[in-house]
Each structure stands twice: as C-alpha cells, then as structure tokens.
Amino acid sequence: MTGPLAGIKVVELQGMGPGPFCAMLLSDYGADVVRVERTASVRAAAGPPPPDVLARGRRSVGVDLKTPGGIDALLRLVERADVLIEGFRPGVTERLGIGPDVCLARNPRLVYGRITGWGQAGPYAPYAGHDINYLALSGALWSIGRDGEAPVAPLTYVGDFGGGGMLLTVGICAALAERASSGRGQVVDAAMVDGAALLNSFLYGMRAMGLWGEERGRNMLDTGAPYYDTYETADGKWIAVGALEPHFYRNLLDALGLDDLPRTQPGPDGWPALRARFAAVFRTRPRDEWSAALEAAEACFAPVLSPWEAPEHPHNAVRETFVAHNGLVQPAPAPRFGRTPARIAGPVPTPGQHTGEVLAEWGFAAEDIEKLRAAGDIA
C-alpha cells in the first residue's frame, strides 16, 4: 500500500451508503480495509460480485454477529485494528456486545467510527430515515430549488456522502492524528443531519451580511441570478453559467453577442428579462458549439455533462479524474497526494472471499479458523 494511510487497519461492518463510502476513501488512501459481511450474505452470494464501486479496494470476511463465537472473532479483529466503522441504528452494536465500551476496553487505541442519520442521541435518534429527511431537518433542503417550486433533493450527495461518509472520514483521520500524540483512541459520532447542517454554514454568514434572502430561488447562488444558472441549448443539452464577477459577466455578454446590453449586472428587478435573453440565445446553437465558443472567453462556464459523458471530456481525461479498473469506469481516488499517492487497492470482493486469509493474517491459528467455520460462526 502506498497511500498516506498505509499501515492502518480498518474493520468495516457491512452497511449501506455513507459507511461504505468512508471505507472506500480510507482504502483509496492506503488503509487495509476488511469488510465484515453477514454470513447470510456470504452463503447467498452466487456468481461474480456486483459492480458496486463503493465496495472497491477491500477484503471481505463472513462473520455471524449473532453467535458468541462470531462476536469473539470480531473482537479479536478489533484487538488488531486501528479503526472500526459501523452504521447501525443507535444501540445496535451495544446490544450485540460490540459497542464502543467493549471494543475500546479490548483495544484502547481504537478509533470507533459511527455513522447514523440522526445521531446517537436526540428525539429522532431511534427513528428510521433517509437522506432527504436528514436534509429537511438540517435546513439544507429548504434552499435547494427554483423560485415558486418545491425543494429538490440533490440525490444523496449532501447527506449520505458529503455530510455523512466524507465527514466521518475527516473525523477518523483527525482522531488518528490525535492518537499519534495521546496514544488513545476515541469514538467519532458522525450524523448526516449534523453534516448537512455544517455544509450549510456559508448560508448563515451570507444572510447575516445581508447577501441572502429567505425566498428560495431568488438569490445569487440558488438559480435566482440569471448569470448563475443553466440554459438549454439547441440540441436539448445544457450549459452551466457562473459569471458572478463583473469581468466574467462582461466576457459572457461578449461571447453571447449581446452587445446591446449594459455591461454591468442588473439587480434582482432586471433578472427575469436578462434570463429570457440568455435562454433565447443559448437555444440557437448546440451545446458543444457553445462550449467551443466559450472556452476561451473566461466567462466561467462549463457544459453540463452526464455522468456517462464526463469521463470522456478532455479535461477529465488529462487529469485522469476517472479510471477504468477491473473493466469498470469509475471516479479515481481524490484528492491527489504528492509523496504518497492514493490508488484503488483492488476490485469489489465476493462476500466472504478472504475470510480464511484475513483471519490467518490477523493472528488466528488454523485450527481456530476451522472450529469457527465448522460452528457456522464464520463463512
């Protein structure tokens, strides 16, 4: 392993969304990540593993967390781990006997990473939920949408991945850095509602400075301003414009051939008429023609690419923003490290593919592995 986390051992309890995303990032950065799958998942697996990008780069073991033997096996892994990641509802790992107190007693240097929607405490903590719910309660969802229309859920980027898995990764790395001086692990409690609220921080500052109103879709960055919006082109595709600064705005007018318009940006009262002019002009040419015309204009623009087009764009190709790994085109590890480059550590594993290999490597005797397998504690 070559990344900045080379030598770090991570135990990931099988989950969905933000937990696997965090584990993928840690693996990309060089950590040895072992995913603990349910034995039922191992036994049900048939054929090659699904092409789940979030599962790349780690090894898989099958452990039954409902048997004493399975719990003991997991705790023996914990003894040698630097990090544990779990995404169960609050109280589940405690009921299983693998909560933070038990794990930290077995390994005081362990960083115990937890990811939930609502957090470990609070009135909503025991409730089920999904990304859209966490965004709603955090205040982030309200601002996303156009004037006069309903709020729009931004897929699961803000809650699950940005405010959830990404911040859990940051928290784990911070706890590992602190451990280097204290020698002690700790619990990292990441909640998607907390993370979504944190990602909304800039809005509170803008409102306090009088730069953001309460109305959705009427502000500079929420599609209110016509020079920060998307426009349909003649071929039914789209161009994104972000000409916020005055000189970029002037360059945009020049590139669009709108010589009759004032060179200063209008206030909100003039936005509807300007949007109509922009929309009419952009509809006169296909997207790629506009891209060629705007690329040299310094007008803060970009073509709106589908996820399937993005890997083919020359800029992304030069930067190798996307890579083909094991026959699957996918986003490359990010960010870039100058001395210790990140990389995809391996393909998506079949559930339980590495059970014997990992247990032996992590200190289990061969006879112990066979006993656990015969008892059904591992698969």
XYZ file of C-alpha atoms in Angstrom:
379
model
C 0.000 0.000 0.000
C 1.334 3.412 -0.946
C -1.190 5.964 0.322
C -0.881 8.232 3.368
C -2.813 5.719 5.500
C -0.591 2.743 4.617
C -0.270 0.521 7.679
C -3.666 1.474 9.120
C -6.017 -1.474 9.641
C -9.771 -0.870 9.332
C -12.678 -3.153 10.205
C -15.856 -2.149 8.362
C -19.153 -3.663 9.465
C -21.341 -4.284 6.403
C -23.675 -1.365 5.762
C -25.061 0.928 3.087
C -24.209 4.347 1.657
C -22.068 6.582 3.855
C -20.235 3.844 5.773
C -19.032 2.066 2.628
C -18.127 5.437 1.088
C -15.936 6.224 4.102
C -14.348 2.783 3.912
C -13.695 3.237 0.193
C -11.906 6.530 0.844
C -9.770 5.035 3.611
C -8.857 2.159 1.289
C -8.006 4.564 -1.538
C -5.698 6.375 0.893
C -3.795 3.177 1.662
C -5.541 1.618 4.655
C -6.064 -2.133 4.785
C -9.857 -2.320 4.987
C -11.578 -5.572 5.910
C -15.329 -5.641 5.394
C -17.201 -7.893 7.819
C -20.169 -9.323 5.929
C -23.118 -11.184 7.385
C -22.720 -14.922 6.960
C -26.149 -14.971 5.280
C -24.778 -12.614 2.607
C -21.806 -14.896 2.079
C -23.930 -18.006 1.715
C -26.371 -16.279 -0.618
C -23.624 -14.971 -2.916
C -23.655 -16.552 -6.339
C -21.561 -15.676 -9.351
C -19.242 -12.688 -9.578
C -19.724 -9.756 -7.180
C -21.933 -6.888 -8.371
C -20.007 -3.905 -9.789
C -20.544 -1.798 -6.657
C -17.902 0.952 -6.837
C -18.374 1.798 -3.139
C -17.141 -1.700 -2.266
C -13.843 -1.439 -4.108
C -10.448 -1.890 -2.561
C -11.061 -4.052 0.486
C -11.128 -7.676 1.524
C -14.263 -9.438 2.737
C -14.804 -11.848 5.607
C -18.026 -13.513 6.679
C -18.806 -13.376 10.431
C -22.066 -14.198 12.210
C -22.585 -11.362 14.682
C -25.497 -13.207 16.303
C -23.400 -16.010 17.777
C -20.956 -15.820 20.685
C -18.259 -17.354 18.503
C -18.807 -14.760 15.794
C -18.721 -11.891 18.280
C -15.498 -13.233 19.780
C -13.970 -13.487 16.303
C -14.882 -9.877 15.569
C -13.423 -8.677 18.867
C -10.189 -10.465 18.054
C -10.071 -8.486 14.808
C -10.794 -5.320 16.789
C -7.789 -6.000 19.007
C -5.521 -5.607 15.967
C -7.447 -2.823 14.215
C -6.844 0.899 14.192
C -10.375 1.821 13.083
C -13.839 0.295 13.220
C -16.701 1.658 11.076
C -20.338 0.885 11.866
C -23.575 2.306 10.504
C -26.273 0.625 12.579
C -29.048 2.429 14.399
C -28.122 3.710 17.876
C -27.830 0.931 20.434
C -27.494 -1.975 17.987
C -23.772 -2.609 18.431
C -24.187 -2.250 22.198
C -26.885 -4.964 22.157
C -24.647 -7.189 20.044
C -21.811 -6.797 22.553
C -19.520 -4.863 20.216
C -20.288 -1.300 21.307
C -17.624 1.329 21.925
C -17.076 0.493 25.591
C -16.419 -3.176 24.861
C -14.230 -2.506 21.835
C -12.175 0.240 23.469
C -11.644 -1.987 26.504
C -10.168 -4.606 24.169
C -8.169 -2.021 22.205
C -7.732 1.415 23.840
C -6.084 2.749 20.642
C -9.147 2.011 18.502
C -10.911 4.821 16.619
C -14.571 3.780 16.683
C -16.358 5.485 13.778
C -20.169 5.622 13.845
C -22.432 6.973 11.113
C -26.176 7.460 11.541
C -28.801 9.744 10.088
C -29.996 11.475 13.250
C -27.039 10.868 15.577
C -26.630 8.747 18.683
C -28.879 10.967 20.835
C -31.885 13.244 20.412
C -35.645 12.742 19.950
C -35.245 11.489 16.373
C -32.279 9.186 17.108
C -34.303 5.940 17.137
C -36.301 6.814 14.005
C -35.746 5.441 10.528
C -34.885 7.960 7.832
C -33.205 8.631 4.526
C -31.044 11.370 3.043
C -33.992 13.603 2.121
C -35.226 13.527 5.724
C -31.866 14.486 7.207
C -31.531 17.369 4.738
C -35.024 18.549 5.597
C -34.367 18.711 9.339
C -30.919 20.276 8.919
C -32.241 23.247 6.935
C -30.234 22.321 3.856
C -33.108 21.036 1.712
C -35.245 24.167 2.036
C -32.889 26.312 -0.028
C -32.441 23.916 -2.955
C -34.938 24.632 -5.700
C -36.297 27.275 -8.026
C -38.480 30.246 -7.265
C -42.074 29.187 -6.722
C -41.262 25.477 -6.871
C -40.832 22.734 -4.274
C -37.459 21.967 -2.706
C -35.454 19.483 -4.777
C -33.484 16.624 -3.218
C -29.892 16.734 -4.598
C -29.680 12.942 -4.946
C -27.847 11.722 -1.823
C -24.781 13.903 -2.212
C -25.312 16.259 0.730
C -26.463 13.890 3.467
C -25.199 10.386 2.780
C -21.912 11.231 1.120
C -20.845 14.842 1.798
C -22.299 15.366 5.263
C -22.101 11.691 6.169
C -19.346 9.495 4.757
C -16.978 12.330 3.899
C -17.165 13.919 7.344
C -16.834 10.532 9.011
C -13.610 10.098 7.035
C -12.372 13.501 8.164
C -13.278 12.677 11.757
C -11.486 9.334 11.657
C -8.350 10.873 10.165
C -8.432 13.635 12.821
C -8.780 11.038 15.581
C -5.856 9.052 14.139
C -3.742 12.225 14.086
C -4.623 12.945 17.732
C -3.845 9.353 18.700
C -0.299 9.812 17.445
C 0.362 12.091 20.424
C -2.043 10.736 23.073
C -1.831 7.038 22.260
C -5.575 6.758 22.845
C -8.476 6.037 20.551
C -11.948 7.541 20.771
C -15.475 7.444 19.357
C -16.274 9.506 16.258
C -20.044 10.114 16.170
C -20.960 11.317 12.675
C -24.597 12.150 11.933
C -25.864 13.071 8.494
C -28.149 15.754 9.920
C -25.115 17.361 11.614
C -23.013 17.119 8.467
C -25.720 18.551 6.218
C -26.116 21.463 8.634
C -22.349 22.041 8.612
C -22.264 22.118 4.814
C -24.855 24.894 5.039
C -22.525 27.105 7.128
C -21.845 29.651 4.391
C -25.549 30.467 4.147
C -25.732 31.706 7.736
C -22.844 34.071 7.090
C -24.319 35.371 3.841
C -27.665 36.017 5.464
C -26.020 37.838 8.378
C -24.239 40.076 5.853
C -27.498 40.834 4.060
C -26.495 38.844 0.982
C -29.163 36.139 1.176
C -32.922 36.442 1.452
C -35.322 33.874 2.802
C -37.052 33.227 -0.521
C -35.982 30.087 -2.350
C -34.643 30.580 -5.875
C -34.286 34.353 -5.612
C -30.683 34.627 -4.521
C -27.405 34.830 -6.357
C -26.367 31.178 -5.955
C -29.716 29.356 -5.980
C -30.663 29.995 -9.653
C -32.108 33.391 -8.791
C -29.416 35.304 -10.678
C -29.519 34.608 -14.444
C -25.736 34.724 -14.665
C -25.525 31.751 -12.260
C -27.820 29.188 -13.843
C -28.169 26.509 -16.508
C -29.523 27.007 -20.027
C -30.861 24.594 -22.600
C -29.130 24.531 -25.972
C -30.420 23.804 -29.473
C -29.800 20.056 -29.154
C -31.641 19.681 -25.851
C -28.446 19.687 -23.792
C -27.344 22.265 -21.243
C -24.705 24.868 -20.433
C -23.883 25.989 -16.865
C -23.022 29.654 -16.401
C -21.333 31.072 -13.297
C -20.344 34.601 -14.313
C -20.616 36.140 -10.842
C -17.760 38.640 -11.025
C -18.275 41.736 -13.214
C -15.400 40.988 -15.610
C -16.605 37.430 -16.163
C -20.092 38.775 -16.774
C -18.781 41.169 -19.425
C -16.901 38.322 -21.083
C -20.085 36.258 -21.129
C -22.043 39.040 -22.828
C -19.307 39.362 -25.442
C -19.257 35.613 -26.118
C -23.037 35.544 -26.470
C -23.012 38.534 -28.809
C -25.254 40.584 -26.530
C -23.641 43.912 -27.375
C -26.826 45.895 -26.743
C -26.970 45.061 -23.014
C -25.381 47.229 -20.305
C -22.025 45.878 -19.174
C -22.974 45.945 -15.501
C -25.009 43.218 -13.839
C -28.615 44.208 -13.157
C -30.224 43.931 -9.755
C -32.953 41.422 -8.963
C -35.607 43.503 -10.723
C -33.764 43.023 -14.002
C -33.124 39.309 -13.615
C -36.267 37.956 -15.356
C -35.644 39.923 -18.573
C -31.955 39.012 -18.633
C -32.754 35.338 -18.103
C -35.113 35.414 -21.057
C -32.390 36.911 -23.280
C -29.837 34.337 -22.183
C -32.279 31.490 -22.701
C -33.152 32.632 -26.219
C -29.511 32.965 -27.268
C -28.409 29.625 -25.850
C -31.186 27.865 -27.763
C -29.680 28.979 -31.081
C -26.680 26.622 -31.030
C -25.858 23.090 -29.838
C -24.099 22.609 -26.532
C -20.732 21.623 -27.958
C -20.665 24.651 -30.275
C -21.298 26.900 -27.285
C -18.553 25.095 -25.380
C -16.056 25.759 -28.156
C -17.089 29.407 -28.318
C -16.971 29.938 -24.549
C -13.793 28.027 -23.691
C -11.511 30.940 -24.498
C -13.874 33.623 -23.210
C -13.083 33.426 -19.458
C -16.805 33.535 -18.807
C -16.998 30.906 -16.023
C -18.966 28.304 -17.923
C -18.991 24.532 -18.381
C -21.012 22.087 -20.434
C -23.446 20.080 -18.305
C -22.208 16.536 -18.827
C -23.994 13.367 -17.867
C -22.072 11.033 -15.541
C -21.515 8.834 -18.578
C -20.111 11.676 -20.711
C -17.858 13.136 -18.019
C -15.047 10.545 -18.293
C -14.616 11.386 -21.989
C -14.168 15.156 -21.584
C -10.603 16.233 -22.478
C -10.029 17.981 -19.151
C -11.093 14.954 -17.126
C -9.083 12.686 -19.410
C -5.873 14.705 -18.949
C -6.303 14.758 -15.176
C -7.353 11.101 -15.070
C -10.325 12.092 -12.958
C -11.893 8.801 -13.986
C -10.147 5.465 -14.350
C -11.022 2.054 -15.740
C -10.422 -0.513 -13.010
C -11.256 -4.177 -13.382
C -13.249 -3.340 -16.504
C -15.401 -0.666 -14.824
C -15.038 3.082 -15.471
C -15.293 4.929 -12.151
C -14.081 8.059 -10.345
C -10.409 7.950 -9.418
C -9.240 8.440 -5.822
C -9.152 12.070 -4.707
C -7.513 14.291 -3.591
C -4.035 13.912 -5.060
C -1.067 13.306 -2.759
C 2.400 14.386 -3.888
C 4.508 11.841 -1.988
C 2.109 9.057 -1.070
C -0.303 8.647 -3.980
C -3.736 7.187 -3.402
C -4.875 4.301 -5.561
C -7.667 1.775 -5.934
C -6.430 -1.160 -3.881
C -8.410 -3.841 -5.649
C -11.713 -4.885 -7.187
C -15.033 -5.421 -5.445
C -14.739 -8.617 -3.386
C -17.136 -11.530 -3.333
C -18.746 -11.680 0.144
C -16.540 -13.824 2.359
C -13.852 -14.157 -0.294
C -10.984 -13.519 2.124
C -12.255 -14.969 5.414
C -9.532 -17.543 5.951
C -6.798 -15.335 4.519
C -7.599 -12.336 6.719
C -8.137 -14.294 9.928
C -4.826 -16.064 9.484
C -3.057 -12.820 8.702
C -4.618 -11.138 11.749
C -3.385 -13.827 14.162
C -5.941 -16.655 14.137
C -4.488 -20.156 14.282
C -5.533 -22.555 11.535
C -7.369 -24.814 13.995
C -9.318 -21.835 15.381
C -10.421 -20.876 11.884
C -11.630 -24.407 11.205
C -13.543 -24.547 14.503
C -15.244 -21.238 13.754
C -16.143 -22.399 10.261
C -17.495 -25.730 11.490
C -19.656 -23.967 14.088
C -21.068 -21.595 11.477
C -19.562 -18.542 13.215
C -17.711 -17.566 10.063
C -18.319 -18.217 6.363
